[in-house]
């Protein structure tokens, strides 16, 4: 009897702890998501809010009619602008992730292998940029990349080039901005995994005849897969929907879905189409997240 | 603690015994040479002027407390630490500057350092793959080695699915599959429980004998060193204090440090009152006089330390017969009796005010308790089982 009581009390306690996060997710993720989903089945009208209601009461017949309009989604398929924007966003995100990984991995490894006493300082240096607003940091890149900016001035001063290079409003600028902004998100999970690695494994590999590069490929790298996946997700997923950086640095050079979304919402005031764009983006992003989840549960088994 | 002091040969034949046994099974006497090796980490000297020769095929134990420099010495030999000063010669080749992957020796790590993402089989085959051994040969050699360490059934498991003892055997297999000349073992039994330790010790010895490997074992456990080693080098503060077979270290320690470090010890402070030939008399605390057989000359009035191992002492009821004159016989009262099954530990407060430890083997099957706490007893030991050190 007491055991039963204790069991139910335990269950109650567990529920109490789990409730706040569930409530949070419900209120701030699920409810807004349902709103967006609802709007995506609506139609743009000139009103406030600028979309047709989904449910209409018909007083003549005394029924509530729900009108689900799928043409917003059809529209996304008809106009290849959206498809190109999605594909390009995925491409930009994928390339940025790979660049972040190539730059971030050696940095994370260097921090993880540096003396224990110095690691906190190096980590703070990685996180320091977060203390300034992203907007200001991206503006700073405009100052660096523009025609009479720092890079061009230095190169011209050194006599490497005669005419200023066009750096701003190019694909190059997009990648510089994105990689710069998202690099810490790659480094931190990688560092967390690499720092935990038992250094005696590396010594064992050397002892058994592996040169340093072979040791890295056969021990360090495979044992950091979770960090690579976590870091890649943290970069890839937000970059797909990135708006600020391409808006400031890319000009018309890079078509990204975030910008399309912005235009639909604020310039065209077509909330239903914008909502449909957002919903499709969410579904597209769910795929890599599910792959990630799957990978993790496999690891646990 | 005085590190110098005359050695005291108690059983004169032990050294020859050990040497004779050794000659039968051992090869090249200077297979591994440490020549005046020093290692400094910044201002800290971890290893200081160590010179040591290790024979081919021998089991050599580096014994010492934590921070004694034993692991650093091993890591220098394995190529993981640079040598600040001096030379290490392995089979005629200087190891300085040779990366660990090119040294013909393998190390079994204290943590075992098994690759967690590889199966047992792949762990064991790792070294062979690095050496470019053909696939078919890798498969057979891995299978043979797994059979040797009795892990054939576990070949496909991951290290996380193994017990501590099994992991230890994978670590061993991973080394010996490469057929190294020398196997370095860093606290090989440290993580195992007592029963498993004893079994594993035996297994290690069998494998060493079968393969004719040279073993260098680093340990802080003197019992482990005593049971496994052909010779032990005791390290303290970065220096080798004494090198010798276990028996020599135990019975003829060259210093009070060794005597105290290897095995338990009763100690007395005293002054030499007379010495006629080898027969010395020492007055210790509270006016007790001990008889000691010492081959070394001490001056009358010289301050000395007297030591006697607990198992050399015997306890008798106080009213039993007087001991022969060559023995020490002191009266006292039992303060503690610890029955261990195979042996009994006693503590006796001597009438002179010094407490001594005594260990007696329980030779006979008996449930009768002969001596209890509080009993008046006579503690008795031969003069030749007592050692003298200059204070």
XYZ file of C-alpha atoms in Angstrom:
692
model
C 0.000 0.000 0.000
C 2.744 2.412 1.023
C 4.731 1.290 -1.998
C 1.801 2.144 -4.208
C 1.468 5.503 -2.557
C 5.147 6.203 -2.987
C 4.917 5.223 -6.629
C 2.073 7.576 -7.349
C 3.812 10.308 -5.363
C 6.989 9.762 -7.396
C 4.993 9.970 -10.603
C 3.385 13.184 -9.433
C 6.802 14.612 -8.575
C 8.184 13.710 -11.982
C 5.185 15.270 -13.685
C 5.727 18.440 -11.706
C 9.307 18.739 -12.905
C 8.400 17.985 -16.512
C 5.405 20.292 -16.640
C 7.148 23.679 -17.055
C 9.166 22.729 -20.151
C 6.123 21.108 -21.710
C 4.003 24.130 -20.923
C 6.697 26.381 -22.356
C 6.911 24.395 -25.571
C 3.138 24.326 -25.832
C 2.631 28.054 -25.308
C 5.593 29.407 -27.219
C 6.112 26.833 -29.906
C 3.051 24.728 -30.581
C 0.408 27.476 -30.298
C 2.215 29.986 -32.561
C 2.955 27.138 -34.965
C -0.750 26.311 -35.150
C -1.491 29.983 -35.846
C 0.994 30.008 -38.695
C -0.396 26.718 -39.983
C -3.892 28.183 -39.865
C -2.875 31.332 -41.716
C -1.159 29.252 -44.410
C -4.556 27.797 -45.342
C -6.077 31.252 -45.617
C -6.246 33.914 -48.313
C -4.723 37.389 -48.368
C -7.311 40.159 -48.127
C -7.024 43.865 -47.484
C -8.037 43.999 -43.905
C -6.550 43.794 -40.451
C -5.303 41.121 -39.964
C -4.657 40.763 -43.679
C -6.029 37.281 -44.198
C -9.433 35.708 -44.585
C -10.826 33.837 -41.569
C -10.724 30.088 -41.773
C -14.021 29.458 -40.020
C -17.173 31.166 -41.107
C -20.557 30.960 -39.543
C -23.326 30.677 -42.075
C -26.457 32.033 -40.331
C -28.754 30.811 -43.151
C -27.968 27.175 -42.713
C -26.816 27.441 -39.096
C -23.421 25.727 -39.704
C -19.761 26.627 -39.220
C -17.805 26.315 -42.455
C -14.079 25.720 -42.401
C -12.445 26.722 -45.643
C -8.992 25.202 -46.142
C -7.283 26.841 -49.068
C -4.344 24.824 -50.400
C -3.509 27.196 -53.205
C -0.798 28.926 -51.171
C 1.160 25.674 -51.279
C 0.340 25.226 -54.920
C 1.667 28.699 -55.519
C 4.990 27.719 -53.955
C 5.289 24.961 -56.529
C 4.051 27.012 -59.506
C 6.520 29.847 -59.082
C 10.046 28.392 -59.240
C 11.320 31.379 -57.198
C 10.419 29.524 -54.012
C 12.000 26.267 -55.032
C 15.169 28.079 -56.060
C 15.195 29.975 -52.767
C 14.803 26.755 -50.771
C 17.493 24.944 -52.693
C 19.856 27.890 -52.506
C 19.253 28.271 -48.776
C 20.056 24.605 -48.269
C 23.159 24.977 -50.414
C 24.355 28.075 -48.535
C 23.658 26.339 -45.220
C 25.490 23.175 -46.292
C 28.526 25.028 -47.626
C 28.651 27.290 -44.542
C 28.444 24.250 -42.282
C 31.343 22.571 -44.069
C 33.443 25.753 -43.913
C 32.600 26.194 -40.213
C 33.604 22.588 -39.617
C 36.897 22.974 -41.477
C 37.785 26.134 -39.544
C 36.131 25.199 -36.273
C 37.513 21.676 -35.832
C 41.173 22.675 -35.658
C 40.264 25.559 -33.347
C 38.242 23.329 -31.039
C 41.035 20.742 -31.052
C 43.645 23.383 -30.277
C 41.598 24.685 -27.343
C 40.911 21.182 -26.038
C 44.609 20.288 -26.187
C 45.913 23.532 -24.711
C 46.887 23.624 -21.017
C 43.869 23.256 -18.726
C 44.526 26.628 -17.109
C 44.375 28.481 -20.414
C 41.194 26.830 -21.768
C 38.681 29.134 -20.017
C 40.351 32.210 -21.505
C 40.295 30.734 -25.014
C 36.636 29.790 -24.624
C 35.760 33.288 -23.490
C 37.498 34.631 -26.586
C 35.297 32.362 -28.717
C 32.156 33.587 -26.970
C 33.194 37.241 -26.680
C 31.487 38.303 -29.963
C 28.110 37.337 -28.441
C 28.488 40.247 -26.072
C 27.850 42.582 -28.979
C 24.674 42.603 -31.011
C 24.796 40.482 -34.156
C 23.507 43.454 -36.149
C 26.442 45.639 -35.140
C 28.903 42.881 -35.901
C 27.439 42.379 -39.363
C 27.529 46.139 -39.945
C 31.206 46.007 -39.025
C 31.707 43.554 -41.889
C 30.211 46.132 -44.247
C 32.933 48.500 -43.103
C 35.557 45.861 -43.720
C 34.339 44.656 -47.114
C 33.080 47.769 -48.887
C 34.914 49.465 -51.791
C 36.806 51.883 -49.531
C 36.835 49.398 -46.646
C 39.674 47.944 -44.615
C 40.453 44.993 -46.902
C 40.574 47.041 -50.081
C 42.633 49.787 -48.417
C 45.228 47.313 -47.150
C 45.467 45.451 -50.469
C 45.784 48.698 -52.408
C 48.268 50.084 -49.892
C 50.419 46.995 -50.348
C 50.132 47.361 -54.107
C 48.567 43.947 -54.541
C 45.647 45.434 -56.475
C 45.144 48.672 -58.391
C 41.367 48.831 -58.361
C 39.214 48.105 -55.304
C 37.674 44.621 -55.362
C 33.927 44.241 -55.247
C 33.497 42.230 -52.054
C 30.268 43.484 -50.600
C 26.948 42.250 -51.960
C 28.546 39.106 -53.307
C 28.163 35.412 -52.501
C 31.595 35.688 -50.907
C 30.339 38.324 -48.457
C 27.373 36.104 -47.581
C 29.650 33.232 -46.665
C 32.062 35.469 -44.748
C 29.199 36.847 -42.672
C 27.502 33.521 -42.017
C 30.687 31.602 -41.204
C 31.836 34.433 -38.949
C 28.539 34.554 -37.055
C 27.999 30.818 -36.695
C 31.558 29.585 -36.042
C 31.156 29.596 -32.228
C 28.144 27.273 -32.552
C 30.409 24.786 -34.307
C 33.375 25.194 -31.981
C 31.608 24.839 -28.637
C 30.028 21.374 -29.073
C 33.204 20.133 -30.765
C 35.292 21.422 -27.886
C 32.966 19.747 -25.376
C 33.487 16.370 -27.056
C 37.212 16.734 -27.735
C 37.990 17.980 -24.252
C 36.493 14.812 -22.758
C 38.603 12.535 -24.934
C 41.016 10.390 -22.959
C 44.526 11.385 -24.064
C 45.799 7.925 -23.204
C 43.817 6.694 -26.242
C 46.061 8.819 -28.437
C 49.151 7.517 -26.707
C 47.882 3.962 -27.080
C 47.389 4.534 -30.814
C 50.897 5.940 -31.173
C 52.279 3.097 -29.106
C 50.589 0.576 -31.410
C 52.260 2.098 -34.437
C 50.020 4.922 -35.658
C 51.638 8.118 -36.905
C 50.038 11.323 -35.561
C 47.879 11.847 -38.663
C 46.707 8.222 -38.573
C 45.962 8.585 -34.868
C 43.797 11.583 -35.665
C 41.912 9.820 -38.450
C 41.388 6.538 -36.608
C 40.804 7.725 -33.038
C 40.223 11.459 -32.551
C 37.929 11.991 -35.526
C 35.598 8.983 -35.140
C 35.293 9.653 -31.409
C 34.151 13.217 -32.064
C 31.246 12.320 -34.398
C 28.624 13.438 -31.883
C 30.299 16.844 -31.643
C 30.521 17.132 -35.419
C 26.827 16.308 -35.801
C 25.725 18.624 -32.984
C 27.833 21.508 -34.268
C 26.667 20.965 -37.850
C 23.016 20.990 -36.765
C 23.521 24.149 -34.746
C 24.971 25.856 -37.810
C 22.918 24.302 -40.609
C 19.437 24.715 -39.196
C 19.483 28.448 -38.373
C 21.473 29.313 -41.503
C 18.738 27.874 -43.727
C 16.331 30.503 -42.411
C 18.946 33.235 -41.961
C 17.707 36.708 -42.879
C 19.825 39.427 -41.277
C 23.208 38.495 -42.728
C 22.097 38.043 -46.361
C 19.947 41.158 -46.083
C 22.942 43.258 -45.050
C 25.816 41.646 -46.936
C 24.448 39.828 -49.997
C 22.456 42.403 -51.943
C 20.837 40.527 -54.789
C 23.702 38.032 -55.132
C 22.147 35.357 -52.944
C 18.556 34.199 -52.995
C 17.596 32.852 -49.607
C 14.267 31.732 -48.226
C 14.543 34.011 -45.189
C 14.556 37.021 -47.443
C 11.641 35.669 -49.477
C 9.712 35.215 -46.267
C 10.456 38.797 -45.251
C 9.322 40.131 -48.584
C 6.060 38.163 -48.497
C 5.273 39.258 -44.987
C 6.244 42.915 -44.999
C 6.419 44.087 -48.607
C 3.607 42.048 -50.170
C 1.631 41.726 -46.944
C 0.701 38.260 -48.136
C 0.644 36.507 -44.768
C -0.841 33.244 -46.020
C 1.911 32.698 -48.618
C 4.549 33.739 -46.070
C 3.076 31.238 -43.621
C 3.139 28.488 -46.226
C 6.795 29.317 -46.927
C 7.524 29.046 -43.200
C 5.669 25.738 -42.841
C 7.519 24.167 -45.765
C 10.817 25.396 -44.349
C 9.996 23.769 -41.027
C 9.249 20.462 -42.725
C 12.476 20.680 -44.735
C 14.415 21.286 -41.519
C 12.700 18.459 -39.685
C 14.438 15.975 -41.945
C 18.007 16.692 -40.771
C 16.808 16.917 -37.159
C 15.259 13.483 -37.452
C 18.434 12.082 -38.971
C 20.297 13.549 -36.010
C 17.892 12.027 -33.495
C 18.099 8.696 -35.209
C 21.902 8.807 -35.123
C 21.877 9.614 -31.421
C 19.563 6.818 -30.453
C 21.679 4.429 -32.510
C 24.724 5.579 -30.580
C 22.981 4.868 -27.311
C 22.242 1.275 -28.292
C 64.929 9.566 6.890
C 68.577 8.405 6.539
C 68.973 6.797 3.142
C 72.459 5.506 3.946
C 73.391 2.837 6.392
C 75.128 -0.501 6.301
C 73.407 -3.378 4.588
C 72.866 -6.316 6.837
C 73.158 -9.783 5.318
C 70.723 -11.956 7.149
C 70.461 -14.932 4.826
C 73.749 -14.980 2.992
C 72.705 -17.320 0.188
C 69.747 -15.405 -1.246
C 71.682 -13.355 -3.766
C 73.420 -16.335 -5.304
C 70.125 -18.212 -5.463
C 68.431 -15.455 -7.348
C 71.371 -14.978 -9.666
C 71.492 -18.681 -10.477
C 67.807 -18.880 -11.221
C 68.134 -15.758 -13.270
C 70.965 -17.056 -15.429
C 68.913 -19.992 -16.577
C 66.070 -18.026 -18.138
C 67.493 -14.622 -18.942
C 69.237 -13.339 -22.050
C 71.312 -10.301 -22.843
C 72.052 -8.580 -19.513
C 72.031 -5.004 -20.814
C 69.002 -5.294 -23.091
C 67.626 -2.005 -21.823
C 70.019 0.523 -20.365
C 69.154 3.703 -18.549
C 72.292 5.811 -18.415
C 72.214 8.700 -15.986
C 68.675 9.596 -17.065
C 67.169 12.842 -15.799
C 63.755 14.329 -16.528
C 62.751 17.835 -15.575
C 59.320 19.426 -15.902
C 60.164 23.109 -15.589
C 61.829 23.476 -12.209
C 60.607 20.118 -10.993
C 62.942 17.151 -11.332
C 60.784 14.060 -11.802
C 63.617 11.626 -12.477
C 67.168 12.228 -11.318
C 70.293 10.480 -12.616
C 68.798 7.029 -12.934
C 71.136 4.328 -14.188
C 69.731 0.870 -14.607
C 70.253 -2.227 -16.740
C 67.383 -4.535 -17.519
C 67.920 -8.036 -18.827
C 66.217 -9.584 -21.802
C 63.332 -11.797 -20.698
C 63.241 -10.517 -17.166
C 60.287 -9.191 -15.221
C 61.440 -5.919 -13.771
C 59.266 -3.942 -11.394
C 59.607 -0.239 -10.780
C 58.172 0.186 -7.324
C 57.483 3.511 -5.686
C 54.887 5.816 -4.250
C 53.016 8.382 -6.301
C 55.344 11.095 -7.543
C 58.395 8.872 -7.179
C 59.150 9.192 -10.901
C 58.475 5.560 -11.812
C 55.817 6.353 -14.425
C 57.903 9.151 -15.918
C 60.799 6.740 -16.335
C 58.502 4.274 -18.110
C 57.029 6.995 -20.330
C 60.503 8.122 -21.381
C 61.316 4.568 -22.423
C 58.025 4.385 -24.360
C 58.838 7.634 -26.171
C 56.011 9.688 -24.644
C 58.335 12.013 -22.744
C 61.544 13.603 -23.946
C 64.673 12.826 -21.982
C 66.140 15.948 -20.373
C 69.543 14.411 -19.794
C 71.201 11.013 -20.153
C 70.467 8.169 -22.542
C 68.132 5.221 -22.788
C 69.377 2.348 -24.936
C 66.902 -0.306 -26.047
C 68.480 -3.379 -27.615
C 71.494 -1.349 -28.717
C 69.527 1.616 -30.063
C 69.187 5.022 -28.468
C 65.475 5.758 -28.003
C 65.918 9.536 -27.846
C 64.022 11.229 -30.670
C 62.388 8.005 -31.869
C 58.592 8.525 -31.980
C 56.565 6.025 -29.932
C 55.122 4.350 -33.044
C 58.597 3.236 -34.149
C 59.802 1.735 -30.866
C 59.776 -2.081 -30.672
C 57.884 -2.059 -27.414
C 54.272 -1.764 -26.363
C 52.604 -0.358 -23.337
C 49.606 -1.503 -21.393
C 47.995 1.583 -19.957
C 46.645 1.866 -16.454
C 43.253 2.914 -17.849
C 43.686 0.199 -20.542
C 43.004 2.935 -23.142
C 40.831 0.652 -25.283
C 39.303 2.356 -28.306
C 35.641 2.635 -27.333
C 34.398 2.819 -30.934
C 36.008 -0.442 -31.982
C 35.072 -4.038 -31.190
C 37.471 -6.213 -29.202
C 38.642 -7.734 -32.467
C 39.353 -4.366 -34.063
C 41.096 -3.125 -30.933
C 43.413 -6.106 -30.975
C 44.016 -5.820 -34.717
C 44.687 -2.068 -34.572
C 48.456 -2.337 -34.252
C 48.708 -4.928 -37.010
C 46.681 -2.780 -39.407
C 49.037 0.124 -38.692
C 51.992 -2.086 -39.573
C 50.391 -3.032 -42.875
C 50.122 -6.714 -42.067
C 48.053 -8.552 -44.730
C 44.357 -8.934 -43.834
C 44.363 -12.719 -43.679
C 47.334 -12.728 -41.356
C 45.720 -10.098 -39.123
C 42.641 -12.290 -38.796
C 44.616 -15.360 -37.757
C 46.916 -13.531 -35.384
C 44.014 -11.711 -33.720
C 42.133 -14.995 -33.334
C 45.202 -16.709 -31.853
C 45.818 -13.911 -29.391
C 42.174 -13.757 -28.333
C 42.352 -17.462 -27.682
C 45.490 -16.985 -25.589
C 43.711 -14.447 -23.373
C 40.459 -16.474 -23.454
C 38.360 -13.811 -25.151
C 37.397 -15.614 -28.349
C 33.701 -15.416 -27.489
C 33.898 -11.675 -26.938
C 35.527 -10.732 -30.251
C 32.533 -8.766 -31.533
C 31.790 -6.900 -28.289
C 32.582 -3.278 -27.630
C 34.834 -2.448 -24.646
C 31.852 -0.925 -22.825
C 30.218 -4.364 -22.809
C 33.127 -6.009 -20.970
C 34.032 -6.410 -17.315
C 37.178 -4.860 -15.856
C 39.110 -8.101 -16.039
C 38.085 -8.681 -19.654
C 39.127 -5.165 -20.629
C 42.482 -5.731 -19.034
C 42.915 -8.856 -21.152
C 41.952 -6.977 -24.316
C 44.601 -4.375 -23.453
C 47.120 -7.161 -23.011
C 46.079 -8.895 -26.232
C 46.342 -5.646 -28.158
C 49.985 -5.361 -27.091
C 51.192 -8.930 -27.408
C 49.592 -9.501 -30.814
C 52.331 -7.202 -32.133
C 55.008 -9.490 -30.687
C 57.002 -6.674 -29.117
C 60.365 -7.306 -27.487
C 59.345 -5.429 -24.394
C 55.995 -4.963 -22.725
C 55.547 -2.014 -20.398
C 52.767 -2.388 -17.862
C 51.566 0.672 -15.984
C 49.838 -0.470 -12.779
C 48.478 -3.495 -14.662
C 46.354 -4.835 -11.831
C 45.453 -1.569 -10.159
C 41.795 -1.568 -11.191
C 41.025 -5.195 -10.365
C 39.663 -6.678 -7.161
C 41.815 -8.922 -5.006
C 40.765 -12.341 -6.295
C 40.961 -11.272 -9.930
C 44.367 -9.730 -9.278
C 45.825 -13.028 -8.143
C 44.430 -14.886 -11.162
C 45.569 -12.177 -13.531
C 49.046 -12.107 -12.015
C 49.350 -15.789 -12.770
C 48.048 -15.319 -16.311
C 50.479 -12.487 -16.947
C 53.378 -14.595 -15.701
C 52.318 -17.517 -17.913
C 52.074 -15.322 -20.978
C 55.415 -13.702 -20.206
C 57.043 -17.099 -19.937
C 55.340 -18.516 -23.035
C 56.283 -15.586 -25.245
C 59.642 -14.867 -23.630
C 58.858 -11.173 -23.304
C 60.693 -8.640 -21.211
C 58.225 -7.103 -18.766
C 58.693 -3.755 -17.120
C 55.967 -3.222 -14.569
C 55.288 0.042 -12.792
C 53.439 -0.347 -9.529
C 52.972 1.195 -6.125
C 51.862 -2.130 -4.675
C 54.807 -3.879 -3.056
C 52.963 -7.169 -2.795
C 52.344 -7.138 -6.547
C 55.997 -6.316 -7.159
C 57.196 -9.052 -4.814
C 55.074 -11.812 -6.361
C 55.695 -10.943 -9.997
C 59.164 -9.487 -10.317
C 62.498 -11.139 -10.924
C 64.028 -7.888 -9.789
C 62.588 -4.768 -8.254
C 63.907 -1.230 -8.493
C 62.545 0.903 -5.689
C 62.191 4.569 -6.559
C 61.855 7.534 -4.273
C 61.935 11.229 -5.151
C 63.034 10.511 -8.713
C 65.914 8.264 -7.776
C 66.468 4.533 -7.691
C 67.122 3.654 -4.069
C 67.822 -0.064 -4.400
C 67.680 -2.681 -7.117
C 67.519 -6.364 -6.392
C 65.457 -9.546 -6.300
C 62.421 -9.334 -3.992
C 64.063 -11.500 -1.349
C 67.131 -9.308 -1.206
C 65.054 -6.154 -0.909
C 63.040 -7.614 1.898
C 65.749 -9.325 3.879
C 68.712 -7.101 3.106
C 67.370 -3.607 2.534
C 70.208 -1.150 1.971
C 68.489 1.568 3.906
C 65.866 2.182 6.476
C 63.713 3.648 3.689
C 63.654 0.364 1.792
C 63.152 -1.645 4.948
C 60.185 0.503 5.821
C 58.776 0.723 2.286
C 58.931 -2.993 1.533
C 56.961 -4.817 4.166
C 55.999 -3.937 7.715
C 58.565 -3.046 10.321
C 59.116 -2.637 14.046
C 61.519 0.183 14.776
C 63.491 1.125 17.834
C 65.811 4.039 18.458
C 68.852 3.087 20.484
C 72.476 3.451 21.430
C 75.127 0.744 20.949
C 76.356 -0.331 24.367
C 78.821 -3.019 23.287
C 79.913 -5.019 20.290
C 82.041 -8.167 20.508
C 82.621 -9.569 17.026
C 79.211 -9.676 15.422
C 77.347 -9.687 18.692
C 76.148 -6.202 19.441
C 74.003 -4.957 22.264
C 71.834 -1.933 21.868
C 70.000 -0.081 24.579
C 66.704 1.170 23.237
C 63.905 3.296 24.678
C 63.197 2.923 28.381
C 66.293 0.892 29.143
C 65.464 -2.295 27.207
C 68.520 -4.032 25.805
C 68.376 -5.830 22.448
C 70.758 -8.448 21.132
C 71.701 -7.967 17.522
C 73.924 -9.831 15.104
C 75.630 -7.252 12.888
C 78.520 -7.824 10.496
C 79.263 -4.115 10.636
C 81.269 -2.418 13.329
C 79.513 0.192 15.369
C 81.223 2.382 17.938
C 80.147 2.191 21.515
C 77.709 4.989 22.207
C 76.730 5.370 18.525
C 73.075 6.225 17.928
C 71.340 3.594 15.794
C 67.968 2.490 14.472
C 67.019 -1.097 15.113
C 64.456 -2.879 12.959
C 62.760 -6.263 13.108
C 60.022 -7.584 10.834
C 56.770 -8.595 12.543
C 56.857 -12.160 11.230
C 60.298 -12.764 12.750
C 58.849 -12.129 16.193
C 57.009 -14.727 18.246
C 54.705 -14.387 21.225
C 54.603 -16.821 24.124
C 52.689 -16.759 27.363
C 54.788 -14.928 29.941
C 55.382 -17.943 32.146
C 56.869 -20.186 29.433
C 60.544 -21.152 29.418
C 63.340 -18.634 29.125
C 64.703 -18.094 25.620
C 68.199 -19.128 24.553
C 70.801 -16.424 24.956
C 71.038 -15.760 21.194
C 67.484 -14.468 21.220
C 65.792 -11.352 22.403
C 63.118 -11.986 24.962
C 61.079 -9.075 26.200
C 58.083 -8.996 28.499
C 54.943 -7.163 27.586
C 51.178 -7.075 27.497
C 48.981 -7.815 24.490
C 47.025 -4.768 23.327
C 45.466 -6.138 20.157
C 44.814 -9.508 18.563
C 43.762 -9.591 14.910
C 42.752 -13.026 13.667
C 43.021 -13.176 9.847
C 42.440 -16.882 9.320
C 45.804 -17.779 7.852
C 47.682 -15.597 10.272
C 47.211 -13.646 13.463
C 48.445 -10.124 14.043
C 49.373 -9.101 17.562
C 50.315 -5.801 19.068
C 52.242 -5.987 22.268
C 53.144 -3.092 24.549
C 56.581 -4.047 25.829
C 57.355 -3.282 29.435
C 59.857 -0.763 28.124
C 56.992 1.285 26.722
C 57.385 0.452 23.016
C 54.617 -1.213 21.026
C 55.629 -3.911 18.553
C 53.723 -5.687 15.768
C 53.963 -9.445 15.529
C 52.602 -11.668 12.769
C 52.281 -15.385 13.397
C 51.189 -18.010 10.925
C 48.399 -20.222 12.235
C 50.176 -23.485 11.521
C 47.760 -25.731 13.336
C 44.052 -26.145 12.964
C 42.754 -25.014 16.282
C 39.788 -23.127 17.630
C 41.505 -22.640 20.958
C 42.542 -19.092 21.670
C 45.969 -19.212 23.266
C 46.676 -15.527 23.707
C 44.135 -12.808 24.351
C 44.208 -9.055 24.642
C 45.529 -8.075 28.077
C 47.600 -11.258 28.551
C 51.136 -10.939 29.848
C 53.427 -12.325 27.177
C 57.017 -12.767 26.203
C 58.041 -11.465 22.785
C 60.902 -13.386 21.385
C 63.059 -13.140 18.252
C 66.503 -14.237 17.107
C 69.343 -11.731 17.238
C 70.101 -12.399 13.572
C 66.632 -11.273 12.486
C 67.307 -7.781 13.715
C 68.974 -5.127 11.582
C 70.947 -2.086 12.640
C 71.147 1.229 10.800
C 73.176 4.295 11.664
C 70.780 6.907 12.932
